[in-house]
Amino acid sequence: MAHALTIHNLKAQIQDKPILNGINLEINSGEIHALMGPNGSGKSTLANVLMGSPEYTVTGGQITLDVQNLLEMQIHERAQAGIFLAFQYPVEIPGVTVGKFLKRALETKISGMNVSDYLKDLRTTMDFLEMDQDFINRYVNDGFSGGEKKRMEILQMLMLKPRFAILDETDSGLDIDALKIVARGVNRARGSGFGALIITHYQRLLDHIRPDFVHIMYNGKIITSGGEELVRQLEEKGYDWIKKEYNLIEEEAHEYSTN
Amino acid sequence: MDDKGIVNTNKKSVLFDYQLNKTPKSSWSADIRKAAFQSYTQLSWPTPTDEQWRRTDITQVDIPGYNPFAIDGAHEIDVPDSVHALSLDNIMMRDTALFQSTAVPLIRKRVETATDIFEVYNLSFFNAGYFIYIPENATIQNEITIRYNFLGTHALASPHTIIIAGKNSSTDITIEHSINNNNVYIHGLTVFLHENAQCRVNIVQNISKASYFFSTGKVSLSSNAVLEYFEAHTGGSIAKTMLDAALDGSGSDAWLRGIYFGTGSQHFDLGTIQHHNANNAHSRSYYKGAASGTARTVYQGLIEVAEHAKKTDAYLTNKNLILGNTARSDSIPSLKIRNNDVRCSHGSTTGKLNKNQLFYLMSRGLSEKESEQILVQAFFEDVFSHVSGGTADKLRKIIREKISDV
C-alpha cells in the first residue's frame, strides 16, 4: 500500500532560535529523497523534528503521515506508525542488550511475535550487513566504533521495516567499505512500501543509493529541488554556486557556515 | 502472645525474662542474651542528633512496642549435605560442639564490642536464625539459600545469621528477607572467613512496604580471604543498615556491592565500612541507587585504615539516579586514614535519566514508561553482573514491578 509523508510550511526552533523557516516536502512510498545543504542549514533539525525530539519546538506548519497528524503524536507513536530515524550520533545505552532491545521494539509493532523467527531474521540480517553475531548480546552502541554504530542503525531499520526512514548523515565518518554496506542496507529496504529521506553532505553515498529526488536546504528552507543531476552540479560547483544562483545574502551564509 | 499489662511496668526487662525462660538454662544463648541485654539497657534508641542517624529519623517508630514473641514464620534453607547448617532454634535445644567452638566466641566478641542498639537488641532477642559452617577446603558448587519469611502483626522479627567459611573453602550464600504487614525486622549478620576462603554473601531485602528493616553486619576476613558481599534493598518503609567489613588478614580482599530502589515514600539509609586492619589488603565498595516519588536514599560509606595497615588499596563508589523532581539522594563518603602508605579514594555521581537515551528508545517504538523502566533496570545491570543469575532475575522483576507503581 502506498503512503505519503507530507511536510507543509514547517517551522521549528530550538530555545528562541528559529531553525526551520517553512519546509515543504512530500515523500511517497517507493521514493528516495536526498536532502543536501551546508552545515547549519537545518537538515538534522528537520530529522529530529520529524521523529518528535523534545529539544525542538514546532512553531508552525504540519506533518502528516497519510491522514495522521504526526505533530500530535508522541515519539513512540510515530515510530509505531512507521517513522524511523537513523541517528547521526547514536547514543550508547549500557545495560540494554541489542537482542532484547530489538525484540521489544519489534513487539510494539507485531503482536504475538515468534521469538525463534525473530532471532533467525536478526541473524540473517546481521550476516547481510557483515556484522558479528556477538553484537546481539552486547549493550546497545556501548563501545561500538563509529562504523559499527551506523551499521546498527541500518540493522534496526531493516528489522523494524518502517514506512519512512530518515537517515541523518549516516555516511559521515564512514570509510568506503562501511559506506557500501550502509548503502546495501538501504537498497535492500527500497521498494514500493518504503520511502526515505537521506540527509548527507556529500555525493559519495548517493553514488551507491541513487535518489529519485534531490533537495537543497539552506537557512531553514528548501531552496531548490531536482533530480540526480543536482548532486553532480553541487559537487562540481559547490555551495557557493547555490548561494549565487539563488541570491542568498552572504552575511547569512557566513553566520550559518560557522555553526 | 499478649503482653498487655507488662507495658506499664518495666516492659524491656519483663519481655527479656520471658525470652530467657524459653531458652534452656544450659544453653550458650542464655549467657549471650544476658550480656547483650545488659548493653541494651544502657543504650538508647537513636535520634537525629546521633551523627549516623542524622538523615533517618525513627523517633516515631516505637520499636520496643513491637512484640518479639508474636512473630511466626516459615523459614527455609537450601543447602548441600557437605555443609553444616543448623537453625538457631535447633542449636539452642541441643548445643553442638562445632557451634560452641566456632560461633559462640564470635558472637561473644560481638556482644562485648557492640555499641549499636540494634546489634545488641538482635543478640538479646534473636528469635530465628541459621548457622552455616563451610568445612576447610570445601568448594560448594550450589548456591546456599536462606529464606527468612516472617509473619506477624505489629511484631518484631530478629533473626541472626552466622556464616563461618573454613580455610580454602569456596561458597555462595543468599539470604532473602521477607515479612508481611506492619512489622519491625532486625537482622544480625556475623561472617568469619578463614585464610584463603572465598565467600559470596548476597542479601535480598524485599520486606513489606509498611515494615521497618534494620541490619547490622560484621564480617572478618583472614589472610588472603575474598569476600564478595552484595545487598539489594527494595522493600520497607525505612531500611537502615550497616555492614562493617574488617580486613583483618594481610592480602584480604573485600568487594561490597549494593543496589537500592526507593519508590513512593520509602527511605533507605545504607552504610558500609571498609575497615583495613592489615597490610596489602584491597577493598571496593560499589553502591548504586535510584529514587522516585518522595523517596529518599542515603549511602554512607567509610574507608577506615589503621596505622599498621600499609599498602592499603581501597576505593568507594556511589552512583544515584533520581526519577522525578521530589526524590532525594545523599551520598556521604568519608575516609579515616592513619598512615601514608595507602591508595584510597572515592567517587560519587547523582543524575537523572539521560534524555538522549530516552529519545532513542522511544524512537524505536517503546513508550516513555517502558523506556524509563528499561533505563532504570539498565542502570543496575553492571552490579547484577556480579550476582548469580537467579538472584539477578528476581531483582530485575522486582524493579520492573516497582517502576510500574511509580
XYZ file of C-alpha atoms in Angstrom:
665
model
C 0.000 0.000 0.000
C 1.251 3.433 -0.884
C 1.794 6.010 1.834
C 2.741 9.657 1.917
C 4.758 11.671 4.402
C 3.875 15.300 3.871
C 5.594 18.309 5.393
C 3.849 21.613 4.909
C 5.340 25.004 5.771
C 7.099 23.526 8.827
C 8.694 25.989 11.223
C 10.681 24.999 14.303
C 13.110 26.487 16.742
C 15.499 25.479 19.480
C 15.082 27.630 22.545
C 14.439 31.043 20.921
C 16.418 30.454 17.786
C 14.375 29.699 14.628
C 15.965 26.918 12.571
C 13.299 25.693 10.181
C 11.687 28.541 8.301
C 8.940 26.896 6.297
C 9.795 23.452 4.917
C 7.635 21.877 2.217
C 8.311 18.311 1.201
C 6.316 15.277 0.156
C 7.746 11.778 0.222
C 5.748 8.918 -1.217
C 6.265 5.198 -0.751
C 8.829 3.904 -3.182
C 10.731 7.208 -3.338
C 14.224 8.002 -2.109
C 14.811 11.692 -1.453
C 18.213 13.164 -0.763
C 18.490 16.291 1.333
C 21.709 18.228 0.996
C 22.954 21.519 2.288
C 25.766 23.176 4.201
C 26.314 22.806 7.947
C 23.766 24.671 9.994
C 21.140 24.749 7.255
C 18.711 22.819 9.461
C 18.888 19.294 7.998
C 19.395 17.477 11.298
C 16.771 19.649 12.941
C 14.269 18.515 10.339
C 15.170 14.874 11.011
C 14.751 15.302 14.766
C 11.509 17.272 14.453
C 10.055 14.540 12.251
C 10.796 11.996 14.988
C 9.424 14.313 17.709
C 12.565 15.291 19.605
C 11.600 17.306 22.707
C 14.638 19.548 22.149
C 12.792 21.480 19.438
C 9.588 23.470 19.423
C 7.414 23.394 16.347
C 6.092 26.896 15.805
C 4.087 26.362 12.634
C 3.072 24.079 9.807
C 2.026 20.442 9.547
C 3.491 16.997 9.193
C 1.148 14.220 8.157
C 1.589 10.530 7.552
C -1.332 9.748 5.235
C -4.226 11.136 7.313
C -2.429 11.050 10.690
C -1.214 14.313 12.188
C 2.328 13.459 13.256
C 2.719 16.587 15.365
C 0.011 15.375 17.726
C 1.710 12.021 18.195
C 4.294 11.067 20.785
C 7.701 9.804 19.735
C 6.883 6.126 20.176
C 3.546 6.519 18.400
C 5.350 7.965 15.387
C 7.716 5.003 15.450
C 4.823 2.583 15.653
C 3.146 4.386 12.748
C 6.217 3.632 10.652
C 8.664 6.532 11.027
C 12.296 5.607 11.613
C 15.255 7.862 12.306
C 18.790 6.607 11.795
C 20.631 8.877 14.190
C 23.662 10.930 13.263
C 25.127 10.196 16.702
C 23.530 7.010 18.054
C 23.581 7.117 21.848
C 25.225 4.384 23.912
C 22.899 2.524 26.282
C 24.943 0.362 28.672
C 22.883 -2.309 30.399
C 20.478 -2.885 27.487
C 21.438 -5.659 25.073
C 20.873 -5.279 21.345
C 18.932 -8.558 21.227
C 16.458 -7.696 23.972
C 16.047 -4.102 22.840
C 15.254 -5.002 19.251
C 12.895 -7.741 20.378
C 10.903 -5.273 22.483
C 10.924 -2.696 19.688
C 9.540 -5.272 17.257
C 6.940 -6.456 19.736
C 5.475 -2.950 19.808
C 4.671 -3.436 16.105
C 3.933 -7.146 15.872
C 1.655 -8.764 18.418
C 2.397 -12.376 19.221
C 5.827 -12.282 17.612
C 7.564 -15.628 17.248
C 10.889 -15.415 19.074
C 12.728 -18.032 17.049
C 11.639 -16.389 13.781
C 12.841 -13.099 15.167
C 16.265 -14.485 16.044
C 16.577 -16.128 12.655
C 15.664 -12.873 10.927
C 18.095 -10.952 13.127
C 20.977 -13.318 12.390
C 20.332 -13.290 8.652
C 20.135 -9.503 8.570
C 23.354 -9.227 10.561
C 25.068 -11.512 8.077
C 23.797 -9.342 5.250
C 25.320 -6.267 6.932
C 28.515 -8.190 7.739
C 28.019 -7.759 11.467
C 29.360 -10.163 14.060
C 26.615 -12.146 15.817
C 28.231 -11.265 19.136
C 26.586 -7.870 18.831
C 23.263 -9.458 19.847
C 24.497 -9.821 23.413
C 26.369 -6.548 23.563
C 24.892 -3.421 25.057
C 23.335 -1.027 22.537
C 26.116 1.002 20.871
C 28.266 0.636 24.000
C 31.903 0.747 22.952
C 30.972 0.453 19.262
C 33.157 2.158 16.676
C 31.573 4.919 14.577
C 31.043 2.489 11.696
C 29.545 -0.194 13.946
C 27.060 2.316 15.345
C 25.913 3.289 11.857
C 25.530 -0.348 10.852
C 23.494 -0.924 14.000
C 21.139 1.848 12.854
C 20.718 0.188 9.468
C 20.204 -3.186 11.137
C 17.381 -1.705 13.193
C 15.886 -0.122 10.098
C 15.858 -3.444 8.250
C 14.390 -5.278 11.241
C 11.700 -2.700 12.041
C 10.669 -2.276 8.374
C 9.464 1.325 8.652
C 7.278 3.035 6.062
C 9.573 6.044 6.045
C 13.174 6.214 7.160
C 15.153 9.364 7.744
C 18.897 8.814 7.603
C 20.669 11.670 9.312
C 24.196 11.832 7.878
C 24.566 8.096 8.196
C 27.562 8.362 5.863
C 29.574 10.767 7.990
C 32.729 9.246 9.402
C 32.424 6.040 7.380
C 35.153 4.502 5.278
C 34.226 3.347 1.799
C 33.596 -0.273 2.816
C 31.235 0.696 5.624
C 29.554 3.175 3.313
C 28.865 0.419 0.780
C 27.354 -1.772 3.486
C 25.071 1.044 4.645
C 24.031 1.615 1.031
C 23.406 -2.109 0.607
C 21.056 -1.981 3.584
C 19.085 0.959 2.246
C 18.874 -0.558 -1.226
C 17.534 -3.728 0.324
C 14.749 -1.816 2.050
C 13.977 0.062 -1.117
C 10.654 -0.912 -2.628
C 7.054 0.049 -3.078
C 6.323 0.069 0.673
C 9.325 2.136 1.710
C 10.266 5.774 1.389
C 13.399 7.508 2.653
C 14.892 10.882 3.268
C 18.660 10.672 3.113
C 20.464 13.599 4.658
C 24.034 13.984 3.533
C 26.779 16.468 2.820
C 28.442 14.522 0.102
C 27.856 12.922 -3.213
C 29.605 9.681 -2.345
C 26.697 7.988 -0.522
C 24.434 8.968 -3.410
C 26.728 7.142 -5.809
C 25.567 3.976 -4.071
C 21.984 4.897 -3.254
C 20.628 6.672 -6.280
C 17.980 9.154 -5.215
C 14.760 9.853 -7.086
C 14.696 13.432 -5.856
C 17.301 15.814 -4.517
C 16.610 18.867 -2.372
C 18.993 21.592 -1.340
C 18.390 23.152 2.026
C 19.706 26.479 3.078
C 18.882 28.675 6.031
C 15.972 26.525 7.158
C 14.305 26.291 3.752
C 14.421 24.024 0.759
C 15.676 26.408 -1.916
C 15.697 24.099 -4.872
C 14.769 20.552 -5.794
C 15.584 18.374 -8.726
C 16.843 15.010 -9.825
C 20.216 13.281 -9.551
C 21.841 15.918 -11.786
C 21.592 18.389 -8.913
C 24.026 16.301 -6.878
C 26.631 16.469 -9.643
C 26.174 20.192 -10.115
C 26.617 20.736 -6.423
C 29.669 18.541 -6.289
C 31.261 20.418 -9.210
C 30.341 23.973 -8.305
C 29.993 23.852 -4.518
C 27.510 25.555 -2.260
C 28.743 28.986 -3.362
C 27.091 28.316 -6.698
C 23.797 27.762 -4.924
C 24.216 30.982 -2.997
C 24.814 32.984 -6.145
C 22.168 31.183 -8.103
C 19.538 31.968 -5.526
C 20.812 35.404 -4.469
C 21.388 34.363 -0.893
C 22.787 37.013 1.356
C 26.451 36.395 2.038
C 26.193 37.580 5.640
C 23.635 34.900 6.451
C 25.686 32.292 4.709
C 28.635 33.259 6.819
C 26.648 33.100 10.004
C 25.413 29.597 9.318
C 28.570 28.192 7.847
C 30.392 28.788 11.106
C 27.849 26.876 13.170
C 1.284 -13.573 72.738
C -0.381 -10.841 74.724
C 1.935 -8.734 76.800
C -0.531 -6.073 77.877
C -0.060 -5.060 81.472
C 3.620 -5.625 81.158
C 3.830 -2.466 79.140
C 3.103 -0.304 82.155
C 5.735 -1.871 84.365
C 9.220 -2.404 83.067
C 8.472 -3.740 79.654
C 12.017 -4.191 78.451
C 13.028 -6.296 81.383
C 9.911 -8.426 81.669
C 9.988 -9.242 77.991
C 13.556 -10.287 78.336
C 12.920 -12.592 81.302
C 10.293 -14.280 79.260
C 12.661 -14.859 76.352
C 15.309 -16.194 78.711
C 12.854 -18.692 80.169
C 12.159 -20.016 76.725
C 15.856 -20.680 76.307
C 17.176 -23.814 78.019
C 19.281 -22.743 81.009
C 22.317 -24.713 79.966
C 22.367 -23.140 76.576
C 25.105 -20.857 75.321
C 22.361 -18.499 74.313
C 21.354 -17.619 77.858
C 24.775 -16.065 78.565
C 24.855 -14.259 75.278
C 21.369 -12.911 75.696
C 22.078 -11.760 79.239
C 25.249 -9.955 78.282
C 23.647 -8.384 75.218
C 20.666 -7.340 77.255
C 22.978 -5.629 79.742
C 24.324 -3.468 76.937
C 20.840 -2.943 75.561
C 19.611 -1.437 78.818
C 22.493 1.029 78.739
C 21.876 2.235 75.191
C 19.018 4.322 73.920
C 17.226 4.257 70.591
C 18.810 6.650 68.126
C 17.611 10.155 67.384
C 18.632 12.549 64.611
C 21.206 14.082 66.948
C 23.334 10.944 66.514
C 25.622 11.514 63.550
C 24.839 8.130 61.964
C 21.116 8.857 62.257
C 21.066 12.476 61.163
C 19.241 11.639 57.952
C 16.986 8.872 59.257
C 14.505 9.757 61.942
C 12.958 6.732 63.644
C 11.739 8.525 66.732
C 8.172 7.870 65.527
C 8.798 4.109 65.464
C 8.242 2.650 68.925
C 10.489 -0.362 68.445
C 10.034 -1.926 71.925
C 6.304 -1.691 71.274
C 6.617 -4.387 68.575
C 6.300 -7.837 70.064
C 9.218 -10.244 69.502
C 7.109 -13.183 70.723
C 4.221 -12.632 68.347
C 6.318 -13.471 65.339
C 5.667 -16.502 63.245
C 7.160 -17.682 60.041
C 8.281 -20.475 57.810
C 11.970 -20.249 57.052
C 13.842 -22.407 54.642
C 17.382 -23.255 53.838
C 18.616 -24.931 50.670
C 21.968 -26.414 51.437
C 24.059 -29.328 50.177
C 24.898 -32.191 52.569
C 28.568 -31.276 52.786
C 27.747 -28.035 54.605
C 26.894 -27.875 58.280
C 23.764 -25.814 58.580
C 21.579 -25.604 61.619
C 18.779 -23.375 62.674
C 19.499 -21.477 65.861
C 16.338 -22.919 67.419
C 17.839 -26.306 66.921
C 21.193 -25.297 68.366
C 19.560 -23.729 71.410
C 17.913 -27.034 72.210
C 20.974 -29.212 71.813
C 24.295 -27.458 71.879
C 26.649 -28.685 69.246
C 30.370 -28.802 69.852
C 31.058 -27.244 66.467
C 28.832 -24.281 67.218
C 30.293 -23.927 70.706
C 33.856 -23.877 69.476
C 33.421 -21.748 66.352
C 30.398 -19.479 66.517
C 29.991 -18.754 70.206
C 33.341 -16.959 70.583
C 32.466 -14.758 67.595
C 29.078 -13.822 68.970
C 30.503 -13.281 72.407
C 33.050 -10.908 70.923
C 30.288 -9.061 69.115
C 28.382 -8.632 72.343
C 31.477 -7.340 74.121
C 32.313 -4.781 71.455
C 28.823 -3.782 70.361
C 27.889 -0.124 70.524
C 24.834 -0.224 68.298
C 21.471 -0.748 69.988
C 20.132 -2.753 67.037
C 23.086 -5.067 67.277
C 22.559 -5.761 70.986
C 18.805 -5.925 70.601
C 19.226 -8.592 67.952
C 21.612 -10.544 70.192
C 19.294 -10.279 73.212
C 16.082 -11.167 71.440
C 17.026 -13.203 68.393
C 14.056 -15.368 67.560
C 15.292 -17.174 64.471
C 18.499 -17.702 62.617
C 20.907 -20.031 60.893
C 24.448 -21.144 61.438
C 26.346 -22.163 58.312
C 29.769 -23.730 58.520
C 31.740 -24.434 55.357
C 34.427 -27.034 56.102
C 38.065 -26.459 55.227
C 38.976 -26.959 51.561
C 35.331 -27.448 50.583
C 34.126 -25.959 47.318
C 30.366 -25.668 47.416
C 29.088 -25.694 43.843
C 25.429 -24.982 44.535
C 24.226 -21.741 45.936
C 23.103 -21.920 49.567
C 19.884 -20.000 50.124
C 18.291 -18.917 53.373
C 14.757 -17.609 53.082
C 13.506 -15.794 56.141
C 9.801 -15.465 55.759
C 8.236 -13.850 58.814
C 4.577 -13.336 59.526
C 3.059 -11.222 62.230
C 1.084 -8.171 63.152
C 2.866 -5.409 64.979
C 5.550 -7.955 65.736
C 9.311 -7.943 65.710
C 11.477 -10.367 63.775
C 15.038 -10.633 64.940
C 16.979 -13.308 63.078
C 20.718 -13.766 63.302
C 22.781 -15.391 60.579
C 26.228 -16.777 61.320
C 28.484 -17.864 58.491
C 31.896 -19.407 59.016
C 33.912 -20.249 55.937
C 36.790 -22.635 56.561
C 40.294 -22.308 55.204
C 40.493 -22.535 51.378
C 36.748 -23.027 51.097
C 34.555 -21.500 48.453
C 30.864 -20.771 48.726
C 27.952 -18.630 47.557
C 25.200 -17.822 50.054
C 21.999 -15.860 49.512
C 19.844 -14.551 52.338
C 16.345 -13.403 51.481
C 14.390 -11.280 53.927
C 10.647 -11.118 53.832
C 7.988 -10.019 56.309
C 4.324 -9.147 55.925
C 2.137 -6.324 57.273
C 3.439 -3.596 59.506
C 6.303 -5.100 61.465
C 9.873 -4.479 62.532
C 12.721 -6.587 61.222
C 16.160 -6.519 62.853
C 18.782 -8.702 61.232
C 22.164 -9.542 62.681
C 24.863 -10.949 60.437
C 28.169 -12.399 61.587
C 30.604 -13.702 58.985
C 34.071 -15.053 59.527
C 36.331 -16.045 56.637
C 39.354 -18.156 57.442
C 42.563 -17.909 55.420
C 42.073 -18.115 51.671
C 38.334 -18.604 51.991
C 36.248 -17.226 49.150
C 32.736 -16.331 50.094
C 29.865 -14.588 48.379
C 27.089 -13.299 50.584
C 24.019 -11.901 48.822
C 21.291 -10.153 50.747
C 17.907 -9.581 49.140
C 15.672 -7.376 51.251
C 12.158 -7.003 49.895
C 10.009 -6.781 53.036
C 6.501 -5.323 53.018
C 6.247 -1.616 52.324
C 4.819 -0.823 55.769
C 7.575 -2.580 57.738
C 10.908 -1.333 59.054
C 14.222 -3.007 58.350
C 17.418 -2.686 60.357
C 20.575 -4.665 59.899
C 23.996 -4.742 61.470
C 26.557 -6.928 59.804
C 30.114 -7.742 60.799
C 32.479 -9.587 58.546
C 36.042 -10.514 59.388
C 38.456 -11.572 56.656
C 41.597 -13.555 57.470
C 44.714 -13.508 55.286
C 44.038 -13.748 51.571
C 40.328 -14.336 52.098
C 37.999 -12.878 49.464
C 34.545 -11.573 50.306
C 32.006 -10.654 47.662
C 29.140 -9.065 49.504
C 26.034 -7.892 47.715
C 22.893 -6.349 49.138
C 19.682 -5.253 47.440
C 17.064 -3.136 49.161
C 13.715 -2.651 47.530
C 11.306 -3.182 50.436
C 10.333 -1.498 53.654
C 9.133 1.880 54.763
C 12.520 2.602 56.310
C 15.631 0.484 55.854
C 18.792 1.332 57.746
C 21.827 -0.891 57.509
C 25.464 -1.037 58.452
C 27.944 -3.540 57.129
C 31.386 -3.486 58.681
C 33.905 -5.463 56.642
C 37.097 -5.875 58.643
C 40.124 -6.752 56.544
C 41.955 -8.341 59.462
C 44.332 -10.532 57.495
C 47.012 -9.338 55.092
C 46.209 -9.675 51.422
C 42.489 -9.992 52.059
C 40.060 -8.613 49.522
C 36.530 -7.293 50.103
C 34.049 -6.333 47.389
C 30.931 -4.671 48.739
C 28.221 -4.032 46.202
C 24.700 -2.859 46.633
C 21.626 -1.603 44.901
C 18.620 0.185 46.326
C 15.497 1.492 44.692
C 13.118 3.669 46.671
C 9.661 4.478 45.362
C 6.658 6.166 46.986
C 7.848 7.494 50.337
C 10.444 4.789 51.045
C 13.533 5.761 52.970
C 16.821 3.859 52.698
C 19.980 4.642 54.609
C 22.746 2.168 53.860
C 26.167 2.173 55.398
C 29.396 0.345 54.729
C 32.776 0.361 56.409
C 35.885 -0.873 54.648
C 37.891 -1.487 57.754
C 41.547 -2.020 56.921
C 43.407 -3.593 59.829
C 46.152 -5.409 57.925
C 48.652 -4.654 55.209
C 48.300 -5.282 51.487
C 44.553 -5.616 51.706
C 42.237 -4.462 48.950
C 38.625 -3.327 49.159
C 35.991 -1.856 46.883
C 32.526 -0.550 47.622
C 30.184 -0.033 44.703
C 26.650 1.091 45.554
C 24.002 2.225 43.116
C 20.597 3.589 43.985
C 17.526 5.034 42.353
C 14.754 7.061 43.948
C 11.367 8.227 42.713
C 8.258 9.795 44.211
C 9.201 11.340 47.532
C 11.641 8.558 48.339
C 14.911 9.410 49.968
C 18.099 7.409 49.843
C 21.298 7.830 51.779
C 24.543 5.979 51.338
C 27.238 6.463 53.953
C 30.485 4.797 53.058
C 33.566 4.891 55.209
C 37.083 3.731 54.443
C 38.983 3.360 57.702
C 42.648 2.462 57.604
C 44.615 1.523 60.725
C 48.108 2.850 61.297
C 49.720 -0.522 60.619
C 47.622 -1.291 57.515
C 50.288 -0.354 54.985
C 49.802 -0.683 51.220
C 46.061 -0.499 51.615
C 44.185 -0.170 48.344
C 40.592 0.958 48.897
C 38.022 2.669 46.744
C 34.408 3.602 47.205
C 31.884 4.478 44.506
C 28.292 5.603 44.856
C 26.002 6.402 41.923
C 22.479 7.674 42.247
C 19.647 8.092 39.810
C 16.840 10.496 40.626
C 13.495 9.992 38.911
C 11.180 12.984 39.012
C 11.589 16.186 40.977
C 10.684 15.223 44.520
C 13.007 12.306 45.299
C 16.299 12.861 47.029
C 19.621 11.038 47.298
C 22.521 11.766 49.575
C 25.952 10.341 49.157
C 28.245 10.609 52.161
C 31.640 9.079 51.596
C 34.367 9.536 54.181
C 37.939 8.480 54.745
C 39.776 7.950 58.036
C 43.315 7.116 57.151
C 46.041 6.728 59.738
C 49.061 6.018 57.555
C 50.563 7.436 54.361
C 51.308 4.261 52.503
C 47.846 3.803 51.015
C 45.805 4.283 47.861
C 42.340 5.333 48.943
C 39.750 7.390 47.173
C 36.064 7.753 46.483
C 33.747 8.997 43.798
C 30.054 9.664 43.595
C 27.581 10.870 40.998
C 23.913 11.782 41.104
C 21.869 12.378 37.993
C 18.617 11.973 36.154
C 17.700 9.677 33.296
C 19.589 10.546 30.128
C 17.222 12.381 27.742
C 19.049 11.209 24.648
C 18.745 7.593 25.728
C 15.022 8.075 26.378
C 14.545 9.670 22.942
C 16.450 6.834 21.316
C 14.387 4.083 22.941
C 11.118 5.891 22.221
C 12.141 6.450 18.610
C 12.095 2.680 18.246
C 8.508 2.415 19.435
C 8.847 1.944 23.188
C 6.555 4.066 25.351
C 8.028 6.630 27.707
C 7.139 4.472 30.703
C 8.724 1.360 29.272
C 11.793 3.302 28.173
C 12.219 4.602 31.708
C 11.735 1.104 33.044
C 14.424 -0.233 30.736
C 16.849 2.532 31.651
C 16.377 2.110 35.401
C 16.968 -1.603 35.066
C 19.968 -0.934 32.820
C 21.398 1.360 35.492
C 21.677 -1.609 37.860
C 22.922 -4.131 35.302
C 26.634 -3.705 35.959
C 26.031 -4.642 39.608
C 23.806 -7.584 38.628
C 26.600 -8.989 36.517
C 28.312 -9.937 39.800
C 25.293 -11.739 41.221
C 24.020 -15.232 40.398
C 21.571 -15.408 37.504
C 18.619 -16.456 39.649
C 19.034 -13.596 42.107
C 19.603 -11.080 39.307
C 16.420 -12.185 37.520
C 14.437 -11.974 40.733
C 15.676 -8.415 41.287
C 15.013 -7.392 37.675
C 11.427 -8.489 38.165
C 11.073 -6.614 41.472
C 12.476 -3.472 39.845
C 10.142 -3.725 36.848
C 7.177 -4.082 39.169
C 8.296 -1.175 41.323
C 8.611 1.098 38.277
C 5.088 0.207 37.200
C 3.914 1.546 40.565
C 5.650 4.892 40.067
